[in-house]
């Protein structure tokens, strides 16, 4: 085979051959300009007015959670929380599909990214990503951690992703459809086919890390993180669309990462080398860091172009428009992307019912309750079939990516809060004045001010009012934020409708939490109280 790119050598070729693939030509870790050039040449995308590469992912513009499986074997056995999220897949079917995929690319041109997941040298995972599309290799190069030249020379992957957009599963393969995302934790291989949505690669490796790290005593987190000039690290937990990327991209602080992190004894570290930001209604005024990060070397997914200019307000393809760019596109991003032990933690929720306060302080037990609950509203476009916000409970603010039971991750969180005396706030970035379609989304400027007050300690000395229904402590004032919005009932014209909606949501919390067994009474009593 011919190998182009940095550090092309006999050892790399022999590794691919041992894996069972002999392509005609391999592009291994070429630069972003080269990958963008090839993508345009192959008609995979176009260069837009920002200098970034614009691509469309076709039929699938979001993740396909029902098509994600984990191989059930001696390693995963009882360690995985099998059910509606983590679906079992037989090992022999995985092996057969792997061989079919290998045969399909023999003698073809392929793109390979060799790098890492995890900025902490003690906990990073060497990976290899094999793609049949140049733009997806650029995506991998942006989102995973790029190796130094010396590291690339000696790189040997521990996990391999084989992602072939042009390969679809058939009826005998054991999948639910032609699309599949299969994780084999014993073979240490991820197979992806039938979908061009690049986010499947990112989230598959997140799932892998979420399985591996707890056994090392490291807490894997679906959160963003940044750090202040004084070294104070701040975490933002939350599902897609709650504001993790937007709020962590703060010009007054340095970005560690926008989505996936670990918390070890030595501090916080990013799993990734880049950001995957939502672009719908992106504006220079509200999100200048993200706006400016979309430039040469970045990838725009499913953003409509007006001529050659991105139209971020146009959702005709999907609400889930995205930008993938390397961390260095954010001014002042931390390199390497590691931080200390956080003293303040933010839980983000986008409440489409419009009844949760925009900020409230949680006790340790309350933090455990809301972490295990993981309430938010799933926003349009992030997954196939989601057309408008839908209230959901996603354990650990990331159930689709958590292979182990929620109690495993909750225990690690509780230990970290206790050890470092961390303060936790619940911030609602969703609706105020009524539910989705009636009320308005809370202004991002207000959310920024509330987060800044929390991390600076200014909320330590203000008076709090207690919300008896949701069992939350709500500050009576936050500088720069209209005081009337701090109590959500004040923003509703019909107070009786608010009471009804609030009681309904509290009941949903209680009903959802009943599924957890063996939880301490202190944690249960720290949550909302259902009306009789």
Short mmCIF file of C-alpha atoms in Angstrom, two decimals:
data_model
loop_
_atom_site.label_atom_id
_atom_site.label_comp_id
_atom_site.label_asym_id
_atom_site.label_seq_id
_atom_site.Cartn_x
_atom_site.Cartn_y
_atom_site.Cartn_z
CA UNK A 1 0.00 0.00 0.00
CA UNK A 2 1.05 3.62 -0.46
CA UNK A 3 0.95 5.84 2.64
CA UNK A 4 0.83 9.64 2.47
CA UNK A 5 1.02 12.09 5.36
CA UNK A 6 3.16 12.62 8.41
CA UNK A 7 5.36 9.81 9.74
CA UNK A 8 4.42 7.29 7.07
CA UNK A 9 6.44 4.18 7.74
CA UNK A 10 6.66 0.42 7.53
CA UNK A 11 5.41 -0.02 11.10
CA UNK A 12 2.15 1.76 10.29
CA UNK A 13 1.63 -0.33 7.16
CA UNK A 14 2.23 -3.53 9.09
CA UNK A 15 -0.26 -2.45 11.76
CA UNK A 16 -2.97 -1.96 9.12
CA UNK A 17 -2.13 -5.32 7.55
CA UNK A 18 -2.33 -7.02 10.95
CA UNK A 19 -5.73 -5.40 11.36
CA UNK A 20 -6.69 -7.03 8.04
CA UNK A 21 -6.83 -4.05 5.68
CA UNK A 22 -4.69 -3.45 2.57
CA UNK A 23 -5.89 -0.23 0.92
CA UNK A 24 -4.51 1.17 -2.32
CA UNK A 25 -3.61 4.52 -0.79
CA UNK A 26 -3.73 5.72 2.83
CA UNK A 27 -3.70 9.36 3.92
CA UNK A 28 -2.34 9.22 7.47
CA UNK A 29 -2.63 12.37 9.59
CA UNK A 30 -2.26 14.90 6.77
CA UNK A 31 -2.80 18.54 7.68
CA UNK A 32 -6.24 20.16 7.81
CA UNK A 33 -5.63 22.14 4.61
CA UNK A 34 -4.77 18.95 2.73
CA UNK A 35 -7.85 17.12 4.01
CA UNK A 36 -10.09 20.05 3.11
CA UNK A 37 -8.55 20.21 -0.36
CA UNK A 38 -9.14 16.49 -0.91
CA UNK A 39 -12.70 16.74 0.40
CA UNK A 40 -13.49 19.48 -2.11
CA UNK A 41 -11.78 17.55 -4.90
CA UNK A 42 -13.89 14.47 -4.06
CA UNK A 43 -17.04 16.68 -3.95
CA UNK A 44 -17.63 15.88 -0.27
CA UNK A 45 -18.00 19.58 0.55
CA UNK A 46 -17.15 23.17 -0.34
CA UNK A 47 -15.10 25.93 1.22
CA UNK A 48 -17.45 28.66 2.47
CA UNK A 49 -16.87 32.37 3.08
CA UNK A 50 -15.40 31.74 6.56
CA UNK A 51 -12.67 29.53 5.07
CA UNK A 52 -14.12 26.44 6.78
CA UNK A 53 -15.32 23.29 5.01
CA UNK A 54 -19.10 22.95 4.60
CA UNK A 55 -20.59 19.45 4.37
CA UNK A 56 -24.04 17.88 4.47
CA UNK A 57 -24.50 14.57 6.26
CA UNK A 58 -27.44 13.48 4.12
CA UNK A 59 -30.34 11.55 5.59
CA UNK A 60 -28.97 11.38 9.13
CA UNK A 61 -28.32 14.75 10.77
CA UNK A 62 -28.13 13.48 14.35
CA UNK A 63 -27.21 10.44 16.40
CA UNK A 64 -29.05 7.14 15.96
CA UNK A 65 -29.31 5.87 19.57
CA UNK A 66 -31.49 2.88 18.71
CA UNK A 67 -28.75 1.63 16.37
CA UNK A 68 -25.99 1.72 19.00
CA UNK A 69 -24.95 -1.62 20.53
CA UNK A 70 -22.32 -2.96 22.92
CA UNK A 71 -20.99 -6.49 22.52
CA UNK A 72 -22.17 -8.69 25.39
CA UNK A 73 -19.34 -10.93 26.59
CA UNK A 74 -17.35 -11.88 29.66
CA UNK A 75 -15.93 -8.38 30.07
CA UNK A 76 -19.17 -6.43 29.81
CA UNK A 77 -21.37 -9.09 31.47
CA UNK A 78 -22.97 -7.50 34.54
CA UNK A 79 -20.76 -4.40 34.34
CA UNK A 80 -22.98 -2.73 31.70
CA UNK A 81 -26.40 -1.35 32.52
CA UNK A 82 -28.27 -3.23 29.78
CA UNK A 83 -31.65 -1.97 28.69
CA UNK A 84 -33.23 0.68 26.50
CA UNK A 85 -29.97 2.62 26.14
CA UNK A 86 -27.23 -0.02 26.16
CA UNK A 87 -28.34 -2.73 23.73
CA UNK A 88 -26.66 -6.14 23.66
CA UNK A 89 -24.94 -7.38 20.52
CA UNK A 90 -23.54 -10.89 20.00
CA UNK A 91 -19.79 -11.19 19.60
CA UNK A 92 -19.97 -13.56 16.62
CA UNK A 93 -22.20 -11.13 14.70
CA UNK A 94 -19.74 -8.33 15.44
CA UNK A 95 -16.85 -10.43 14.13
CA UNK A 96 -18.70 -11.30 10.94
CA UNK A 97 -19.65 -7.67 10.27
CA UNK A 98 -16.08 -6.55 10.94
CA UNK A 99 -14.78 -8.95 8.29
CA UNK A 100 -17.37 -7.74 5.78
CA UNK A 101 -16.33 -4.15 6.36
CA UNK A 102 -12.66 -5.01 5.91
CA UNK A 103 -13.36 -6.77 2.64
CA UNK A 104 -15.34 -3.78 1.39
CA UNK A 105 -12.32 -1.45 1.55
CA UNK A 106 -9.56 -3.70 0.24
CA UNK A 107 -7.77 -1.86 -2.54
CA UNK A 108 -9.56 1.43 -1.89
CA UNK A 109 -8.21 4.78 -0.72
CA UNK A 110 -8.65 5.40 3.02
CA UNK A 111 -8.02 8.17 5.54
CA UNK A 112 -6.45 7.42 8.91
CA UNK A 113 -6.16 9.59 12.00
CA UNK A 114 -3.84 8.40 14.77
CA UNK A 115 -4.10 10.24 18.08
CA UNK A 116 -5.44 10.13 21.60
CA UNK A 117 -8.51 10.48 23.78
CA UNK A 118 -7.60 12.16 27.07
CA UNK A 119 -5.20 15.03 27.76
CA UNK A 120 -3.96 13.46 31.01
CA UNK A 121 -0.86 11.42 30.15
CA UNK A 122 -1.72 8.94 32.91
CA UNK A 123 -5.21 8.26 31.55
CA UNK A 124 -5.10 8.93 27.81
CA UNK A 125 -6.16 6.30 25.29
CA UNK A 126 -4.25 5.85 21.98
CA UNK A 127 -6.75 5.50 19.13
CA UNK A 128 -6.88 5.02 15.37
CA UNK A 129 -9.77 6.28 13.23
CA UNK A 130 -10.17 4.77 9.75
CA UNK A 131 -12.54 6.60 7.38
CA UNK A 132 -13.66 6.41 3.78
CA UNK A 133 -14.33 10.19 3.65
CA UNK A 134 -11.68 12.91 3.85
CA UNK A 135 -13.94 15.33 5.70
CA UNK A 136 -14.62 12.82 8.45
CA UNK A 137 -10.88 12.37 8.93
CA UNK A 138 -10.68 16.16 9.31
CA UNK A 139 -13.47 15.94 11.89
CA UNK A 140 -11.52 13.27 13.80
CA UNK A 141 -8.37 15.40 13.65
CA UNK A 142 -10.30 18.36 15.08
CA UNK A 143 -12.17 16.50 17.83
CA UNK A 144 -9.58 14.03 19.10
CA UNK A 145 -6.13 14.92 20.43
CA UNK A 146 -3.47 15.26 17.78
CA UNK A 147 -0.09 13.65 18.49
CA UNK A 148 3.28 15.32 18.37
CA UNK A 149 5.54 14.16 15.53
CA UNK A 150 7.57 11.92 17.82
CA UNK A 151 4.39 10.39 19.29
CA UNK A 152 3.07 9.68 15.80
CA UNK A 153 6.25 7.84 14.81
CA UNK A 154 5.78 5.33 17.63
CA UNK A 155 1.98 5.40 17.79
CA UNK A 156 0.23 2.09 18.36
CA UNK A 157 -3.53 2.29 18.90
CA UNK A 158 -5.30 0.63 21.78
CA UNK A 159 -8.75 1.27 20.27
CA UNK A 160 -9.70 1.45 16.58
CA UNK A 161 -12.73 3.11 15.00
CA UNK A 162 -13.67 1.78 11.56
CA UNK A 163 -16.21 4.28 10.20
CA UNK A 164 -17.36 3.64 6.63
CA UNK A 165 -20.14 5.88 5.38
CA UNK A 166 -20.55 3.84 2.19
CA UNK A 167 -21.07 0.54 4.03
CA UNK A 168 -24.59 -0.40 5.14
CA UNK A 169 -25.69 -3.38 7.21
CA UNK A 170 -28.07 -5.98 5.80
CA UNK A 171 -30.69 -8.19 7.39
CA UNK A 172 -28.32 -11.03 8.37
CA UNK A 173 -25.92 -8.72 10.25
CA UNK A 174 -28.04 -8.56 13.41
CA UNK A 175 -28.55 -4.79 13.47
CA UNK A 176 -31.89 -3.01 13.68
CA UNK A 177 -31.40 -1.13 10.41
CA UNK A 178 -28.81 -0.37 7.77
CA UNK A 179 -27.23 2.04 10.29
CA UNK A 180 -25.06 0.69 13.11
CA UNK A 181 -22.76 1.87 15.87
CA UNK A 182 -21.17 -1.17 17.50
CA UNK A 183 -18.74 -1.09 20.45
CA UNK A 184 -16.66 -4.14 21.30
CA UNK A 185 -14.78 -3.44 24.55
CA UNK A 186 -12.91 -6.75 24.39
CA UNK A 187 -11.69 -6.49 20.79
CA UNK A 188 -11.27 -2.73 21.39
CA UNK A 189 -12.93 -1.85 18.12
CA UNK A 190 -15.82 0.46 17.21
CA UNK A 191 -17.72 -0.14 13.95
CA UNK A 192 -19.84 2.62 12.38
CA UNK A 193 -21.69 2.36 9.08
CA UNK A 194 -24.70 3.61 7.15
CA UNK A 195 -24.60 7.16 8.56
CA UNK A 196 -22.51 10.18 7.66
CA UNK A 197 -23.18 11.92 10.99
CA UNK A 198 -19.66 12.39 12.37
CA UNK A 199 -20.81 12.85 15.96
CA UNK A 200 -21.17 9.06 16.22
CA UNK A 201 -17.36 8.72 16.26
CA UNK A 202 -16.96 11.27 19.03
CA UNK A 203 -19.67 9.82 21.25
CA UNK A 204 -18.57 6.22 20.72
CA UNK A 205 -15.17 6.99 22.21
CA UNK A 206 -16.85 8.90 25.02
CA UNK A 207 -18.79 5.73 25.84
CA UNK A 208 -15.56 3.74 25.81
CA UNK A 209 -13.89 6.12 28.27
CA UNK A 210 -16.99 6.09 30.47
CA UNK A 211 -16.64 2.32 30.75
CA UNK A 212 -12.88 2.23 31.32
CA UNK A 213 -12.17 5.07 33.75
CA UNK A 214 -14.34 4.24 36.80
CA UNK A 215 -12.25 1.14 37.45
CA UNK A 216 -9.25 3.47 37.81
CA UNK A 217 -11.10 5.72 40.26
CA UNK A 218 -11.43 8.46 37.63
CA UNK A 219 -14.81 10.20 37.28
CA UNK A 220 -15.82 10.54 33.59
CA UNK A 221 -18.12 13.49 32.98
CA UNK A 222 -20.41 14.82 30.27
CA UNK A 223 -19.44 18.41 30.96
CA UNK A 224 -17.55 21.41 29.70
CA UNK A 225 -14.80 23.06 31.73
CA UNK A 226 -12.89 26.31 31.89
CA UNK A 227 -10.38 27.92 34.21
CA UNK A 228 -9.88 31.43 35.59
CA UNK A 229 -6.70 33.43 35.89
CA UNK A 230 -6.43 32.32 39.49
CA UNK A 231 -6.50 28.65 38.53
CA UNK A 232 -10.11 28.06 39.59
CA UNK A 233 -11.70 25.30 37.48
CA UNK A 234 -15.41 25.41 36.68
CA UNK A 235 -17.50 22.50 35.37
CA UNK A 236 -20.75 22.64 33.36
CA UNK A 237 -22.76 19.41 33.25
CA UNK A 238 -25.58 19.08 30.75
CA UNK A 239 -26.96 17.39 27.69
CA UNK A 240 -26.74 18.73 24.15
CA UNK A 241 -28.41 22.09 23.71
CA UNK A 242 -28.27 23.15 27.37
CA UNK A 243 -25.40 25.59 26.89
CA UNK A 244 -22.25 23.65 27.82
CA UNK A 245 -20.31 24.89 24.81
CA UNK A 246 -21.68 28.43 24.83
CA UNK A 247 -21.24 29.13 28.55
CA UNK A 248 -17.80 27.56 28.78
CA UNK A 249 -16.54 29.67 25.85
CA UNK A 250 -16.05 32.74 28.05
CA UNK A 251 -13.63 35.50 27.03
CA UNK A 252 -12.78 36.16 30.69
CA UNK A 253 -11.72 32.55 31.30
CA UNK A 254 -9.62 29.94 29.50
CA UNK A 255 -11.34 26.96 27.91
CA UNK A 256 -10.32 23.45 28.96
CA UNK A 257 -12.97 21.71 26.85
CA UNK A 258 -16.61 21.90 25.84
CA UNK A 259 -18.09 18.44 26.31
CA UNK A 260 -16.16 15.46 27.75
CA UNK A 261 -13.82 15.36 30.75
CA UNK A 262 -12.35 13.20 33.45
CA UNK A 263 -11.74 14.08 37.12
CA UNK A 264 -8.78 12.24 38.59
CA UNK A 265 -6.94 12.70 41.89
CA UNK A 266 -4.74 15.31 40.21
CA UNK A 267 -7.58 17.34 38.70
CA UNK A 268 -9.70 17.74 35.57
CA UNK A 269 -8.67 16.83 32.03
CA UNK A 270 -10.32 17.07 28.62
CA UNK A 271 -10.95 13.90 26.62
CA UNK A 272 -10.91 15.85 23.34
CA UNK A 273 -8.75 18.14 21.25
CA UNK A 274 -11.58 20.25 19.87
CA UNK A 275 -15.18 21.44 20.12
CA UNK A 276 -18.42 20.36 18.44
CA UNK A 277 -20.63 23.42 18.82
CA UNK A 278 -24.27 23.84 17.85
CA UNK A 279 -24.66 26.61 15.26
CA UNK A 280 -28.39 27.19 15.08
CA UNK A 281 -29.04 30.95 15.38
CA UNK A 282 -25.35 31.54 16.06
CA UNK A 283 -24.50 35.25 16.29
CA UNK A 284 -21.26 37.17 16.65
CA UNK A 285 -22.75 39.25 19.49
CA UNK A 286 -24.00 36.39 21.70
CA UNK A 287 -21.26 33.82 21.02
CA UNK A 288 -18.17 35.62 19.70
CA UNK A 289 -15.71 32.85 20.62
CA UNK A 290 -17.61 30.21 18.63
CA UNK A 291 -18.28 32.63 15.77
CA UNK A 292 -14.59 33.41 15.41
CA UNK A 293 -13.57 29.75 15.79
CA UNK A 294 -15.38 28.89 12.55
CA UNK A 295 -12.58 29.55 10.11
CA UNK A 296 -10.00 27.75 8.01
CA UNK A 297 -9.55 24.22 9.36
CA UNK A 298 -13.04 23.94 10.87
CA UNK A 299 -15.92 21.83 9.55
CA UNK A 300 -19.52 23.06 9.27
CA UNK A 301 -22.14 20.30 9.30
CA UNK A 302 -25.54 20.86 7.68
CA UNK A 303 -25.38 24.66 7.82
CA UNK A 304 -27.29 26.14 4.88
CA UNK A 305 -25.25 28.41 2.62
CA UNK A 306 -26.67 31.56 1.07
CA UNK A 307 -24.37 31.76 -1.91
CA UNK A 308 -21.12 30.97 -0.13
CA UNK A 309 -22.06 32.47 3.25
CA UNK A 310 -23.34 30.38 6.19
CA UNK A 311 -26.91 31.20 7.22
CA UNK A 312 -27.04 30.10 10.84
CA UNK A 313 -30.71 31.00 11.18
CA UNK A 314 -31.79 28.59 8.44
CA UNK A 315 -32.88 25.26 9.94
CA UNK A 316 -34.28 23.80 6.72
CA UNK A 317 -31.81 20.89 6.86
CA UNK A 318 -31.87 20.36 10.63
CA UNK A 319 -31.89 22.18 13.96
CA UNK A 320 -28.72 20.25 14.76
CA UNK A 321 -26.31 22.34 12.71
CA UNK A 322 -22.75 21.96 14.01
CA UNK A 323 -19.21 23.30 13.83
CA UNK A 324 -16.19 21.10 14.56
CA UNK A 325 -12.99 23.01 15.27
CA UNK A 326 -9.75 22.44 17.20
CA UNK A 327 -9.30 23.92 20.67
CA UNK A 328 -6.61 26.29 19.42
CA UNK A 329 -9.32 28.17 17.50
CA UNK A 330 -10.52 29.46 20.89
CA UNK A 331 -8.21 32.29 22.10
CA UNK A 332 -6.49 31.36 25.33
CA UNK A 333 -7.62 27.72 25.34
CA UNK A 334 -5.55 25.75 27.84
CA UNK A 335 -2.74 23.63 26.40
CA UNK A 336 -2.53 20.86 27.45
CA UNK A 337 -6.25 20.92 28.28
CA UNK A 338 -6.08 20.13 31.98
CA UNK A 339 -7.22 21.96 35.11
CA UNK A 340 -7.41 21.64 38.87
CA UNK A 341 -10.04 20.26 41.23
CA UNK A 342 -13.20 22.34 40.77
CA UNK A 343 -14.77 24.23 43.69
CA UNK A 344 -17.90 25.22 41.74
CA UNK A 345 -20.01 22.92 39.57
CA UNK A 346 -22.91 23.97 37.33
CA UNK A 347 -25.70 21.57 36.37
CA UNK A 348 -27.42 22.85 33.20
CA UNK A 349 -30.97 22.07 32.21
CA UNK A 350 -33.10 23.45 29.39
CA UNK A 351 -36.56 23.26 30.97
CA UNK A 352 -39.10 23.46 28.14
CA UNK A 353 -41.95 23.63 30.68
CA UNK A 354 -40.64 26.97 31.92
CA UNK A 355 -41.08 26.28 35.63
CA UNK A 356 -37.57 25.78 37.07
CA UNK A 357 -35.76 28.87 38.38
CA UNK A 358 -32.90 30.18 36.24
CA UNK A 359 -30.43 29.45 39.07
CA UNK A 360 -30.60 27.65 42.40
CA UNK A 361 -28.08 26.27 44.87
CA UNK A 362 -28.03 22.57 45.69
CA UNK A 363 -26.99 20.74 48.80
CA UNK A 364 -24.61 17.79 48.40
CA UNK A 365 -27.59 15.42 48.56
CA UNK A 366 -29.54 17.63 46.19
CA UNK A 367 -26.64 17.52 43.76
CA UNK A 368 -26.63 13.73 43.94
CA UNK A 369 -30.39 13.69 43.28
CA UNK A 370 -30.23 15.98 40.25
CA UNK A 371 -27.15 14.25 38.85
CA UNK A 372 -28.89 10.88 38.96
CA UNK A 373 -32.08 12.42 37.53
CA UNK A 374 -30.40 14.39 34.73
CA UNK A 375 -33.52 16.36 33.82
CA UNK A 376 -33.60 18.48 30.68
CA UNK A 377 -35.55 18.95 27.49
CA UNK A 378 -34.15 17.12 24.50
CA UNK A 379 -33.87 19.74 21.78
CA UNK A 380 -34.78 19.38 18.13
CA UNK A 381 -32.34 17.72 15.77
CA UNK A 382 -29.83 16.22 18.23
CA UNK A 383 -31.34 12.79 17.63
CA UNK A 384 -33.36 11.46 14.72
CA UNK A 385 -37.07 12.10 15.14
CA UNK A 386 -36.88 14.96 17.68
CA UNK A 387 -38.83 17.88 16.16
CA UNK A 388 -39.51 20.03 19.25
CA UNK A 389 -38.32 20.05 22.88
CA UNK A 390 -39.28 17.00 24.90
CA UNK A 391 -38.88 16.63 28.66
CA UNK A 392 -36.51 13.78 29.48
CA UNK A 393 -34.49 12.36 32.35
CA UNK A 394 -31.01 11.33 31.28
CA UNK A 395 -29.01 9.82 34.14
CA UNK A 396 -25.74 11.61 34.91
CA UNK A 397 -26.64 14.24 32.28
CA UNK A 398 -25.45 11.78 29.66
CA UNK A 399 -27.27 8.43 29.85
CA UNK A 400 -26.83 7.70 26.10
CA UNK A 401 -23.07 7.53 26.68
CA UNK A 402 -22.89 5.87 30.11
CA UNK A 403 -22.44 2.09 29.85
CA UNK A 404 -22.30 1.47 33.60
CA UNK A 405 -25.18 1.92 36.09
CA UNK A 406 -25.86 5.50 37.21
CA UNK A 407 -24.92 4.64 40.81
CA UNK A 408 -21.31 4.02 39.73
CA UNK A 409 -20.93 7.57 38.43
CA UNK A 410 -23.02 9.14 41.21
CA UNK A 411 -20.76 7.59 43.84
CA UNK A 412 -17.71 9.14 42.18
CA UNK A 413 -19.42 12.55 42.04
CA UNK A 414 -20.36 12.40 45.72
CA UNK A 415 -16.81 11.51 46.68
CA UNK A 416 -15.41 14.44 44.67
CA UNK A 417 -17.89 16.96 46.13
CA UNK A 418 -17.04 15.86 49.65
CA UNK A 419 -13.28 15.72 49.13
CA UNK A 420 -13.04 19.19 47.55
CA UNK A 421 -15.99 20.91 49.29
CA UNK A 422 -17.45 21.84 45.89
CA UNK A 423 -20.61 23.96 45.61
CA UNK A 424 -23.19 22.90 43.01
CA UNK A 425 -25.74 25.14 41.26
CA UNK A 426 -28.63 24.14 39.02
CA UNK A 427 -28.95 26.60 36.11
CA UNK A 428 -31.99 26.55 33.83
CA UNK A 429 -31.10 27.83 30.35
CA UNK A 430 -34.56 26.91 29.05
CA UNK A 431 -37.83 28.83 29.02
CA UNK A 432 -39.31 31.54 31.22
CA UNK A 433 -42.80 33.06 31.28
CA UNK A 434 -44.43 29.88 30.01
CA UNK A 435 -43.61 26.65 28.24
CA UNK A 436 -41.94 26.28 24.84
CA UNK A 437 -44.15 28.02 22.28
CA UNK A 438 -45.53 30.51 24.85
CA UNK A 439 -42.63 31.73 26.97
CA UNK A 440 -39.22 32.87 25.82
CA UNK A 441 -35.84 31.25 26.26
CA UNK A 442 -33.80 32.80 29.07
CA UNK A 443 -31.29 35.23 27.61
CA UNK A 444 -27.79 33.84 27.38
CA UNK A 445 -26.49 37.14 28.79
CA UNK A 446 -28.45 36.49 32.01
CA UNK A 447 -27.16 32.94 32.23
CA UNK A 448 -23.59 34.24 31.86
CA UNK A 449 -24.12 36.76 34.68
CA UNK A 450 -25.55 34.07 36.97
CA UNK A 451 -22.67 31.70 36.29
CA UNK A 452 -20.15 34.51 36.84
CA UNK A 453 -21.77 35.35 40.19
CA UNK A 454 -21.63 31.71 41.23
CA UNK A 455 -17.98 31.15 40.34
CA UNK A 456 -16.86 34.45 41.88
CA UNK A 457 -18.49 33.62 45.22
CA UNK A 458 -20.87 36.58 45.02
CA UNK A 459 -23.84 34.27 45.59
CA UNK A 460 -22.41 33.13 48.92
CA UNK A 461 -23.55 36.27 50.71
CA UNK A 462 -26.99 36.93 49.19
CA UNK A 463 -30.34 35.96 50.65
CA UNK A 464 -32.07 32.84 49.35
CA UNK A 465 -35.72 31.89 49.13
CA UNK A 466 -36.65 28.22 49.42
CA UNK A 467 -38.84 26.62 46.75
CA UNK A 468 -40.73 24.03 48.74
CA UNK A 469 -42.07 22.10 45.76
CA UNK A 470 -38.74 21.59 44.01
CA UNK A 471 -36.72 21.78 47.24
CA UNK A 472 -34.37 24.39 45.79
CA UNK A 473 -32.63 27.42 47.31
CA UNK A 474 -33.06 30.37 44.93
CA UNK A 475 -31.04 33.60 45.27
CA UNK A 476 -33.17 36.72 45.63
CA UNK A 477 -30.73 38.83 43.64
CA UNK A 478 -28.03 38.42 41.01
CA UNK A 479 -26.31 41.61 39.86
CA UNK A 480 -27.40 42.56 36.33
CA UNK A 481 -30.29 40.05 36.22
CA UNK A 482 -33.91 41.31 36.51
CA UNK A 483 -34.99 40.09 39.98
CA UNK A 484 -38.48 39.17 38.79
CA UNK A 485 -37.17 36.33 36.59
CA UNK A 486 -35.39 34.60 39.49
CA UNK A 487 -38.76 33.34 40.72
CA UNK A 488 -40.23 31.74 37.56
CA UNK A 489 -43.81 32.06 38.79
CA UNK A 490 -43.48 35.84 38.54
CA UNK A 491 -42.92 35.59 34.78
CA UNK A 492 -46.16 33.69 34.09
CA UNK A 493 -49.33 35.67 33.36
CA UNK A 494 -51.53 32.81 34.57
CA UNK A 495 -50.26 31.78 38.01
CA UNK A 496 -52.62 28.81 38.20
CA UNK A 497 -51.17 27.44 34.97
CA UNK A 498 -47.70 27.80 36.45
CA UNK A 499 -48.73 25.89 39.58
CA UNK A 500 -50.19 23.11 37.47
CA UNK A 501 -47.08 22.84 35.27
CA UNK A 502 -44.74 22.96 38.27
CA UNK A 503 -46.63 20.22 40.09
CA UNK A 504 -46.60 18.10 36.95
CA UNK A 505 -42.82 18.42 36.62
CA UNK A 506 -42.26 17.67 40.32
CA UNK A 507 -44.33 14.53 39.90
CA UNK A 508 -42.24 13.54 36.90
CA UNK A 509 -39.09 13.86 39.01
CA UNK A 510 -40.51 11.68 41.76
CA UNK A 511 -41.81 9.05 39.34
CA UNK A 512 -38.48 8.88 37.50
CA UNK A 513 -36.39 8.63 40.66
CA UNK A 514 -38.42 5.68 41.92
CA UNK A 515 -36.53 3.43 39.49
CA UNK A 516 -33.32 3.78 41.51
CA UNK A 517 -32.92 1.13 44.16
CA UNK A 518 -30.95 1.36 47.39
CA UNK A 519 -30.64 5.16 47.38
CA UNK A 520 -30.21 6.78 50.80
CA UNK A 521 -33.26 8.58 52.30
CA UNK A 522 -31.18 11.78 52.53
CA UNK A 523 -30.74 11.89 48.75
CA UNK A 524 -34.39 11.07 48.06
CA UNK A 525 -35.64 13.74 50.45
CA UNK A 526 -33.40 16.36 48.80
CA UNK A 527 -35.38 16.19 45.58
CA UNK A 528 -38.76 17.62 44.48
CA UNK A 529 -41.91 16.66 46.34
CA UNK A 530 -44.89 15.41 44.40
CA UNK A 531 -48.25 16.93 45.34
CA UNK A 532 -50.68 14.58 47.10
#
